[in-house]
Amino acid sequence: MDIRSLDGDDPAAIADLLPGFRETMSLELPADPPVTEALLTRLFQSRHGAGRLVLAAYDGEEAAGVLKLGFDLGDPGGPGHGSLWVFPGHRGRGHGRALVAAGRAALRSRGRAPLLVDAPAGDRAEGFARAVGGVLTARTVRNRVPLRGPGAGALEMWAARPVPGYRLHRWSGPCPDGLADSYARAWGALAEPVNGRARPRDPSVVDVRAREAEAARAGHRIRGAAVLPEGDDTVVGYSTLLVRDSPMADSGETLVLPTHRRRGLGTWLKSALLTDAALGHQRLAVVQVFNETGNTAVLMLNKKLGFTADSTWSTYALDA
């Protein structure tokens, strides 16, 4: 066994990891569609404002497992956050421990801590985490909502209920030039950390365009909606959706600035965005989003819109 550092943007690295990932996900998430090369490429691509570390364990020339970490370049001592997988045919041989040791060493060399790893909740993940000194720090649920049929009724109902004194501006593709600066300022209010990605810090239009380019490289088309007060061009809330060549899309961010909350704007924004997406993409059938169980406001919003949880993930912290 040896540990190799890979470039997550290298097609050869994706080709090495794809067979193991397909086998792993067919066992861990059997109801999900098979893992494709395009999906794995999206998972491993570099992110705006973030560093990335991909360490793979090999048995000979066969990939046996992988540790993928991202870290916020604006937080020099911050954590590396990502996921660790040992592929089914290689378990019980020490690959997981070796990847953890290599990840810890890599973070120490960068002055970073801790190592944060996400995994599907279950006895195997919990037992491994205990064995390597991991401490459970968070639970995340994957929520999904159908965009068609009876399950979409809540979305359609809330989308048809505009909030007095406000208007929506929708787009598909890049954020319109006239909104981009105000949208960037609203994005800067986002406080929720995202696995392995950089927090927004005084983002500008340049950052907005960089993130849009990142989405395009991943094969995503961004659909967005912003809410503005009547007679004003200031974005006070927004919601995004990442659509790809698939029946499933990923919900991005939904944010309403604090002074405009508790008026139903988030509900209206997100429901309108998703119903518009269903009309604009006939193949699109379901939207998924991951939410920490401690984020009760977002969980309540998603439940109101008809999202239901179908799996739970755990985050473990390991000292570097």
mmCIF file of C-alpha atoms in Angstrom:
data_model
loop_
_atom_site.group_PDB
_atom_site.id
_atom_site.type_symbol
_atom_site.label_atom_id
_atom_site.label_comp_id
_atom_site.label_asym_id
_atom_site.label_seq_id
_atom_site.Cartn_x
_atom_site.Cartn_y
_atom_site.Cartn_z
ATOM 1 C CA MET A 1 0.000 0.000 0.000
ATOM 2 C CA ASP A 2 1.173 3.509 -0.729
ATOM 3 C CA ILE A 3 -0.394 6.947 -0.328
ATOM 4 C CA ARG A 4 -0.346 9.276 -3.332
ATOM 5 C CA SER A 5 -1.265 12.919 -3.688
ATOM 6 C CA LEU A 6 -3.598 13.423 -6.660
ATOM 7 C CA ASP A 7 -4.766 16.422 -8.662
ATOM 8 C CA GLY A 8 -8.549 16.409 -8.435
ATOM 9 C CA ASP A 9 -8.767 18.227 -11.774
ATOM 10 C CA ASP A 10 -6.756 15.515 -13.556
ATOM 11 C CA PRO A 11 -8.958 13.163 -15.642
ATOM 12 C CA ALA A 12 -6.504 10.324 -14.937
ATOM 13 C CA ALA A 13 -7.104 10.696 -11.185
ATOM 14 C CA ILE A 14 -10.870 10.610 -11.712
ATOM 15 C CA ALA A 15 -10.501 7.474 -13.861
ATOM 16 C CA ASP A 16 -8.514 5.771 -11.073
ATOM 17 C CA LEU A 17 -11.119 6.582 -8.408
ATOM 18 C CA LEU A 18 -14.309 6.024 -10.399
ATOM 19 C CA PRO A 19 -14.625 2.192 -10.118
ATOM 20 C CA GLY A 20 -14.201 2.256 -6.337
ATOM 21 C CA PHE A 21 -16.634 5.130 -5.931
ATOM 22 C CA ARG A 22 -19.257 3.392 -8.033
ATOM 23 C CA GLU A 23 -19.021 0.257 -5.921
ATOM 24 C CA THR A 24 -19.012 2.220 -2.663
ATOM 25 C CA MET A 25 -22.046 4.368 -3.463
ATOM 26 C CA SER A 26 -24.033 1.397 -4.749
ATOM 27 C CA LEU A 27 -23.692 -0.033 -1.230
ATOM 28 C CA GLU A 28 -23.943 3.158 0.847
ATOM 29 C CA LEU A 29 -26.716 4.876 -1.152
ATOM 30 C CA PRO A 30 -28.363 2.136 -3.232
ATOM 31 C CA ALA A 31 -31.369 4.288 -4.200
ATOM 32 C CA ASP A 32 -29.153 6.911 -5.861
ATOM 33 C CA PRO A 33 -28.278 6.849 -9.572
ATOM 34 C CA PRO A 34 -24.871 5.287 -10.386
ATOM 35 C CA VAL A 35 -21.871 7.566 -9.907
ATOM 36 C CA THR A 36 -20.751 9.028 -13.234
ATOM 37 C CA GLU A 37 -17.442 10.461 -14.336
ATOM 38 C CA ALA A 38 -19.079 13.900 -14.527
ATOM 39 C CA LEU A 39 -20.342 13.654 -10.945
ATOM 40 C CA LEU A 40 -16.961 12.599 -9.590
ATOM 41 C CA THR A 41 -15.278 15.399 -11.532
ATOM 42 C CA ARG A 42 -17.630 17.904 -9.854
ATOM 43 C CA LEU A 43 -16.916 16.499 -6.404
ATOM 44 C CA PHE A 44 -13.143 16.772 -6.796
ATOM 45 C CA GLN A 45 -12.768 20.037 -8.723
ATOM 46 C CA SER A 46 -11.004 23.047 -7.218
ATOM 47 C CA ARG A 47 -13.195 25.696 -5.566
ATOM 48 C CA HIS A 48 -13.001 29.476 -5.611
ATOM 49 C CA GLY A 49 -11.082 30.759 -2.572
ATOM 50 C CA ALA A 50 -10.327 27.274 -1.265
ATOM 51 C CA GLY A 51 -7.331 24.978 -1.231
ATOM 52 C CA ARG A 52 -7.698 21.290 -1.866
ATOM 53 C CA LEU A 53 -5.952 18.102 -0.846
ATOM 54 C CA VAL A 54 -6.623 14.701 -2.431
ATOM 55 C CA LEU A 55 -4.785 11.713 -0.952
ATOM 56 C CA ALA A 56 -5.404 8.233 -2.322
ATOM 57 C CA ALA A 57 -4.366 4.831 -0.984
ATOM 58 C CA TYR A 58 -3.243 2.375 -3.636
ATOM 59 C CA ASP A 59 -2.796 -1.395 -3.665
ATOM 60 C CA GLY A 60 -0.380 -1.722 -6.529
ATOM 61 C CA GLU A 61 -1.966 0.339 -9.306
ATOM 62 C CA GLU A 62 -5.523 0.007 -7.982
ATOM 63 C CA ALA A 63 -7.056 2.815 -5.908
ATOM 64 C CA ALA A 64 -8.194 1.429 -2.553
ATOM 65 C CA GLY A 65 -9.550 4.597 -0.930
ATOM 66 C CA VAL A 66 -9.337 8.363 -0.898
ATOM 67 C CA LEU A 67 -9.327 11.335 1.470
ATOM 68 C CA LYS A 68 -10.536 14.605 -0.077
ATOM 69 C CA LEU A 69 -10.177 17.816 1.931
ATOM 70 C CA GLY A 70 -10.882 21.459 1.204
ATOM 71 C CA PHE A 71 -9.727 24.405 3.283
ATOM 72 C CA ASP A 72 -10.539 28.090 3.349
ATOM 73 C CA LEU A 73 -7.542 30.066 2.098
ATOM 74 C CA GLY A 74 -8.827 33.093 4.016
ATOM 75 C CA ASP A 75 -8.498 31.201 7.312
ATOM 76 C CA PRO A 76 -4.829 30.126 7.456
ATOM 77 C CA GLY A 77 -5.148 28.032 10.622
ATOM 78 C CA GLY A 78 -8.578 26.649 9.910
ATOM 79 C CA PRO A 79 -9.701 23.056 9.373
ATOM 80 C CA GLY A 80 -9.500 20.769 6.409
ATOM 81 C CA HIS A 81 -13.008 19.488 5.745
ATOM 82 C CA GLY A 82 -14.088 16.731 3.415
ATOM 83 C CA SER A 83 -14.688 13.007 3.198
ATOM 84 C CA LEU A 84 -12.843 9.705 3.505
ATOM 85 C CA TRP A 85 -13.780 6.535 1.648
ATOM 86 C CA VAL A 86 -12.209 3.094 1.668
ATOM 87 C CA PHE A 87 -13.564 1.085 -1.235
ATOM 88 C CA PRO A 88 -15.391 -2.156 -0.331
ATOM 89 C CA GLY A 89 -12.862 -4.656 -1.681
ATOM 90 C CA HIS A 90 -10.051 -3.059 0.333
ATOM 91 C CA ARG A 91 -11.578 -2.611 3.782
ATOM 92 C CA GLY A 92 -10.048 -4.001 6.953
ATOM 93 C CA ARG A 93 -6.464 -3.632 5.720
ATOM 94 C CA GLY A 94 -5.464 -0.347 7.345
ATOM 95 C CA HIS A 95 -6.077 1.954 4.384
ATOM 96 C CA GLY A 96 -8.423 4.213 6.348
ATOM 97 C CA ARG A 97 -5.956 4.657 9.207
ATOM 98 C CA ALA A 98 -3.158 5.353 6.738
ATOM 99 C CA LEU A 99 -5.226 8.025 4.979
ATOM 100 C CA VAL A 100 -6.116 9.653 8.300
ATOM 101 C CA ALA A 101 -2.440 9.713 9.316
ATOM 102 C CA ALA A 102 -1.441 11.215 5.969
ATOM 103 C CA GLY A 103 -4.222 13.804 6.181
ATOM 104 C CA ARG A 104 -3.220 14.814 9.688
ATOM 105 C CA ALA A 105 0.408 15.191 8.627
ATOM 106 C CA ALA A 106 -0.564 17.269 5.596
ATOM 107 C CA LEU A 107 -2.681 19.619 7.709
ATOM 108 C CA ARG A 108 0.042 19.937 10.361
ATOM 109 C CA SER A 109 2.542 20.920 7.668
ATOM 110 C CA ARG A 110 0.156 23.712 6.681
ATOM 111 C CA GLY A 111 -0.475 24.823 10.265
ATOM 112 C CA ARG A 112 -4.125 23.762 10.052
ATOM 113 C CA ALA A 113 -6.470 21.884 12.382
ATOM 114 C CA PRO A 114 -8.661 19.987 12.883
ATOM 115 C CA LEU A 115 -9.350 17.338 10.256
ATOM 116 C CA LEU A 116 -13.126 17.242 9.653
ATOM 117 C CA VAL A 117 -14.568 14.231 7.864
ATOM 118 C CA ASP A 118 -18.149 13.595 6.717
ATOM 119 C CA ALA A 119 -19.576 10.088 6.342
ATOM 120 C CA PRO A 120 -22.997 8.443 6.097
ATOM 121 C CA ALA A 121 -24.232 7.908 9.657
ATOM 122 C CA GLY A 122 -23.966 4.311 10.809
ATOM 123 C CA ASP A 123 -22.174 1.854 13.053
ATOM 124 C CA ARG A 124 -19.224 1.348 10.699
ATOM 125 C CA ALA A 125 -18.417 5.053 10.428
ATOM 126 C CA GLU A 126 -18.889 5.626 14.150
ATOM 127 C CA GLY A 127 -16.663 2.673 15.051
ATOM 128 C CA PHE A 128 -13.895 3.834 12.728
ATOM 129 C CA ALA A 129 -14.112 7.408 14.010
ATOM 130 C CA ARG A 130 -13.723 6.237 17.611
ATOM 131 C CA ALA A 131 -10.757 4.064 16.648
ATOM 132 C CA VAL A 132 -8.853 7.025 15.150
ATOM 133 C CA GLY A 133 -9.811 9.499 17.888
ATOM 134 C CA GLY A 134 -12.659 11.230 16.060
ATOM 135 C CA VAL A 135 -15.324 13.198 17.913
ATOM 136 C CA LEU A 136 -18.817 13.697 16.501
ATOM 137 C CA THR A 137 -19.373 17.421 15.944
ATOM 138 C CA ALA A 138 -22.438 17.664 13.677
ATOM 139 C CA ARG A 139 -25.215 15.782 11.947
ATOM 140 C CA THR A 140 -26.422 16.661 8.465
ATOM 141 C CA VAL A 141 -29.553 15.472 6.706
ATOM 142 C CA ARG A 142 -30.005 15.180 2.977
ATOM 143 C CA ASN A 143 -33.427 16.575 2.076
ATOM 144 C CA ARG A 144 -35.202 16.114 -1.258
ATOM 145 C CA VAL A 145 -38.350 17.516 -2.830
ATOM 146 C CA PRO A 146 -40.138 16.350 -5.996
ATOM 147 C CA LEU A 147 -40.853 19.056 -8.558
ATOM 148 C CA ARG A 148 -43.775 17.258 -10.190
ATOM 149 C CA GLY A 149 -46.883 15.440 -9.046
ATOM 150 C CA PRO A 150 -48.639 15.647 -5.674
ATOM 151 C CA GLY A 151 -45.377 16.146 -3.773
ATOM 152 C CA ALA A 152 -44.845 19.499 -5.472
ATOM 153 C CA GLY A 153 -48.095 20.997 -4.204
ATOM 154 C CA ALA A 154 -46.505 22.982 -1.381
ATOM 155 C CA LEU A 155 -43.993 24.583 -3.753
ATOM 156 C CA GLU A 156 -46.724 25.702 -6.122
ATOM 157 C CA MET A 157 -48.869 27.055 -3.283
ATOM 158 C CA TRP A 158 -46.119 29.190 -1.734
ATOM 159 C CA ALA A 159 -44.810 30.411 -5.092
ATOM 160 C CA ALA A 160 -48.257 31.862 -5.758
ATOM 161 C CA ARG A 161 -48.145 33.971 -2.561
ATOM 162 C CA PRO A 162 -45.992 37.068 -3.182
ATOM 163 C CA VAL A 163 -44.962 39.195 -0.212
ATOM 164 C CA PRO A 164 -46.428 42.730 -0.382
ATOM 165 C CA GLY A 165 -43.850 45.468 -0.827
ATOM 166 C CA TYR A 166 -41.318 43.234 -2.593
ATOM 167 C CA ARG A 167 -40.636 41.922 -6.072
ATOM 168 C CA LEU A 168 -38.665 39.005 -7.495
ATOM 169 C CA HIS A 169 -35.996 39.111 -10.169
ATOM 170 C CA ARG A 170 -35.164 35.731 -11.730
ATOM 171 C CA TRP A 171 -32.306 34.674 -13.995
ATOM 172 C CA SER A 172 -30.749 31.631 -15.623
ATOM 173 C CA GLY A 173 -26.989 31.686 -16.122
ATOM 174 C CA PRO A 174 -24.849 34.618 -14.889
ATOM 175 C CA CYS A 175 -26.374 37.074 -12.441
ATOM 176 C CA PRO A 176 -27.502 40.168 -14.403
ATOM 177 C CA ASP A 177 -24.907 42.947 -14.427
ATOM 178 C CA GLY A 178 -27.303 45.403 -12.814
ATOM 179 C CA LEU A 179 -27.784 43.139 -9.786
ATOM 180 C CA ALA A 180 -24.334 41.582 -9.443
ATOM 181 C CA ASP A 181 -22.829 44.157 -7.065
ATOM 182 C CA SER A 182 -25.831 44.146 -4.729
ATOM 183 C CA TYR A 183 -26.009 40.342 -4.949
ATOM 184 C CA ALA A 184 -22.333 40.127 -3.939
ATOM 185 C CA ARG A 185 -22.986 42.263 -0.858
ATOM 186 C CA ALA A 186 -25.903 40.040 0.159
ATOM 187 C CA TRP A 187 -23.775 36.933 -0.366
ATOM 188 C CA GLY A 188 -21.236 38.424 2.037
ATOM 189 C CA ALA A 189 -23.797 38.134 4.842
ATOM 190 C CA LEU A 190 -23.827 34.344 4.530
ATOM 191 C CA ALA A 191 -22.532 32.880 7.783
ATOM 192 C CA GLU A 192 -23.207 29.173 7.290
ATOM 193 C CA PRO A 193 -19.965 27.229 6.594
ATOM 194 C CA VAL A 194 -19.976 24.864 3.619
ATOM 195 C CA ASN A 195 -17.921 21.668 3.601
ATOM 196 C CA GLY A 196 -14.419 22.439 2.339
ATOM 197 C CA ARG A 197 -15.279 25.790 0.794
ATOM 198 C CA ALA A 198 -14.240 29.360 1.502
ATOM 199 C CA ARG A 199 -16.448 31.699 3.482
ATOM 200 C CA PRO A 200 -17.395 34.838 1.565
ATOM 201 C CA ARG A 201 -15.405 37.833 2.807
ATOM 202 C CA ASP A 202 -16.475 41.163 1.329
ATOM 203 C CA PRO A 203 -17.169 39.470 -2.028
ATOM 204 C CA SER A 204 -17.276 41.555 -5.175
ATOM 205 C CA VAL A 205 -18.609 41.077 -8.690
ATOM 206 C CA VAL A 206 -15.255 39.430 -9.483
ATOM 207 C CA ASP A 207 -16.018 36.732 -6.905
ATOM 208 C CA VAL A 208 -19.532 36.278 -8.256
ATOM 209 C CA ARG A 209 -18.193 35.725 -11.767
ATOM 210 C CA ALA A 210 -15.474 33.372 -10.504
ATOM 211 C CA ARG A 211 -18.039 31.223 -8.745
ATOM 212 C CA GLU A 212 -20.228 31.181 -11.848
ATOM 213 C CA ALA A 213 -17.234 30.028 -13.904
ATOM 214 C CA GLU A 214 -16.602 27.292 -11.347
ATOM 215 C CA ALA A 215 -20.195 26.103 -11.726
ATOM 216 C CA ALA A 216 -19.856 26.091 -15.508
ATOM 217 C CA ARG A 217 -16.709 23.948 -15.313
ATOM 218 C CA ALA A 218 -18.715 21.460 -13.248
ATOM 219 C CA GLY A 219 -21.418 21.272 -15.908
ATOM 220 C CA HIS A 220 -23.878 23.282 -13.819
ATOM 221 C CA ARG A 221 -26.167 26.039 -14.952
ATOM 222 C CA ILE A 222 -27.088 28.437 -12.168
ATOM 223 C CA ARG A 223 -30.682 29.507 -11.805
ATOM 224 C CA GLY A 224 -31.192 32.368 -9.379
ATOM 225 C CA ALA A 225 -33.880 34.517 -7.851
ATOM 226 C CA ALA A 226 -33.431 37.712 -5.848
ATOM 227 C CA VAL A 227 -35.948 39.635 -3.813
ATOM 228 C CA LEU A 228 -35.884 43.444 -3.865
ATOM 229 C CA PRO A 229 -38.058 46.048 -2.168
ATOM 230 C CA GLU A 230 -40.512 47.734 -4.523
ATOM 231 C CA GLY A 231 -38.899 50.807 -6.077
ATOM 232 C CA ASP A 232 -35.407 49.751 -4.983
ATOM 233 C CA ASP A 233 -32.647 47.782 -6.745
ATOM 234 C CA THR A 234 -31.033 46.483 -3.559
ATOM 235 C CA VAL A 235 -30.937 42.692 -3.199
ATOM 236 C CA VAL A 236 -32.243 41.826 0.273
ATOM 237 C CA GLY A 237 -32.463 38.077 -0.300
ATOM 238 C CA TYR A 238 -31.597 35.477 -2.888
ATOM 239 C CA SER A 239 -31.805 31.777 -3.661
ATOM 240 C CA THR A 240 -29.788 29.681 -6.115
ATOM 241 C CA LEU A 241 -30.146 26.315 -7.803
ATOM 242 C CA LEU A 242 -27.512 24.274 -9.656
ATOM 243 C CA VAL A 243 -29.030 22.458 -12.618
ATOM 244 C CA ARG A 244 -27.151 19.897 -14.706
ATOM 245 C CA ASP A 245 -27.888 17.257 -17.321
ATOM 246 C CA SER A 246 -29.728 15.096 -14.811
ATOM 247 C CA PRO A 247 -33.203 14.583 -13.336
ATOM 248 C CA MET A 248 -31.759 15.900 -10.049
ATOM 249 C CA ALA A 249 -30.514 19.407 -9.199
ATOM 250 C CA ASP A 250 -28.770 20.781 -6.114
ATOM 251 C CA SER A 251 -30.213 23.611 -4.090
ATOM 252 C CA GLY A 252 -27.541 26.242 -3.528
ATOM 253 C CA GLU A 253 -27.965 29.026 -0.974
ATOM 254 C CA THR A 254 -31.067 30.748 0.304
ATOM 255 C CA LEU A 255 -30.442 33.908 2.291
ATOM 256 C CA VAL A 256 -32.592 36.801 3.513
ATOM 257 C CA LEU A 257 -30.851 39.745 5.179
ATOM 258 C CA PRO A 258 -31.682 39.992 8.898
ATOM 259 C CA THR A 259 -33.681 43.243 8.660
ATOM 260 C CA HIS A 260 -36.058 41.645 6.141
ATOM 261 C CA ARG A 261 -36.665 38.298 7.858
ATOM 262 C CA ARG A 262 -39.898 36.879 9.305
ATOM 263 C CA ARG A 263 -41.950 38.146 6.371
ATOM 264 C CA GLY A 264 -42.079 34.972 4.303
ATOM 265 C CA LEU A 265 -39.447 36.114 1.809
ATOM 266 C CA GLY A 266 -37.353 32.943 2.025
ATOM 267 C CA THR A 267 -40.401 30.760 1.431
ATOM 268 C CA TRP A 268 -41.514 32.840 -1.556
ATOM 269 C CA LEU A 269 -38.002 33.060 -3.014
ATOM 270 C CA LYS A 270 -37.173 29.387 -2.879
ATOM 271 C CA SER A 271 -40.582 28.105 -3.945
ATOM 272 C CA ALA A 272 -40.673 30.470 -6.928
ATOM 273 C CA LEU A 273 -37.157 29.486 -7.970
ATOM 274 C CA LEU A 274 -37.927 25.762 -7.863
ATOM 275 C CA THR A 275 -41.257 25.989 -9.665
ATOM 276 C CA ASP A 276 -39.636 28.119 -12.386
ATOM 277 C CA ALA A 277 -36.873 25.530 -12.749
ATOM 278 C CA ALA A 278 -39.413 22.747 -13.182
ATOM 279 C CA LEU A 279 -41.045 24.700 -16.013
ATOM 280 C CA GLY A 280 -37.732 25.515 -17.672
ATOM 281 C CA HIS A 281 -36.194 22.030 -17.449
ATOM 282 C CA GLN A 282 -38.655 19.323 -18.401
ATOM 283 C CA ARG A 283 -36.274 16.536 -17.383
ATOM 284 C CA LEU A 284 -35.791 17.928 -13.881
ATOM 285 C CA ALA A 285 -37.706 15.887 -11.297
ATOM 286 C CA VAL A 286 -36.142 16.356 -7.857
ATOM 287 C CA VAL A 287 -33.992 18.837 -5.915
ATOM 288 C CA GLN A 288 -31.699 17.889 -3.057
ATOM 289 C CA VAL A 289 -29.999 19.891 -0.311
ATOM 290 C CA PHE A 290 -27.841 19.087 2.716
ATOM 291 C CA ASN A 291 -28.643 20.855 6.005
ATOM 292 C CA GLU A 292 -27.083 20.613 9.446
ATOM 293 C CA THR A 293 -29.619 19.446 12.014
ATOM 294 C CA GLY A 294 -28.793 22.478 14.163
ATOM 295 C CA ASN A 295 -29.918 24.887 11.436
ATOM 296 C CA THR A 296 -33.545 24.785 12.523
ATOM 297 C CA ALA A 297 -34.682 27.814 10.506
ATOM 298 C CA VAL A 298 -33.581 26.301 7.186
ATOM 299 C CA LEU A 299 -34.920 22.874 8.139
ATOM 300 C CA MET A 300 -38.317 24.395 8.923
ATOM 301 C CA LEU A 301 -38.312 26.297 5.623
ATOM 302 C CA ASN A 302 -37.507 23.171 3.647
ATOM 303 C CA LYS A 303 -40.145 21.132 5.475
ATOM 304 C CA LYS A 304 -42.725 23.818 4.651
ATOM 305 C CA LEU A 305 -41.810 23.493 0.977
ATOM 306 C CA GLY A 306 -42.229 19.705 0.981
ATOM 307 C CA PHE A 307 -38.632 18.548 1.433
ATOM 308 C CA THR A 308 -38.210 15.247 3.270
ATOM 309 C CA ALA A 309 -35.035 13.678 4.673
ATOM 310 C CA ASP A 310 -33.747 10.494 3.085
ATOM 311 C CA SER A 311 -30.317 10.056 4.693
ATOM 312 C CA THR A 312 -28.194 11.341 7.569
ATOM 313 C CA TRP A 313 -24.484 12.148 7.570
ATOM 314 C CA SER A 314 -22.074 12.633 10.468
ATOM 315 C CA THR A 315 -19.130 15.010 10.785
ATOM 316 C CA TYR A 316 -16.190 13.904 12.918
ATOM 317 C CA ALA A 317 -13.303 16.070 14.125
ATOM 318 C CA LEU A 318 -9.832 14.609 14.436
ATOM 319 C CA ASP A 319 -6.935 16.574 15.932
ATOM 320 C CA ALA A 320 -4.227 17.179 13.371
#
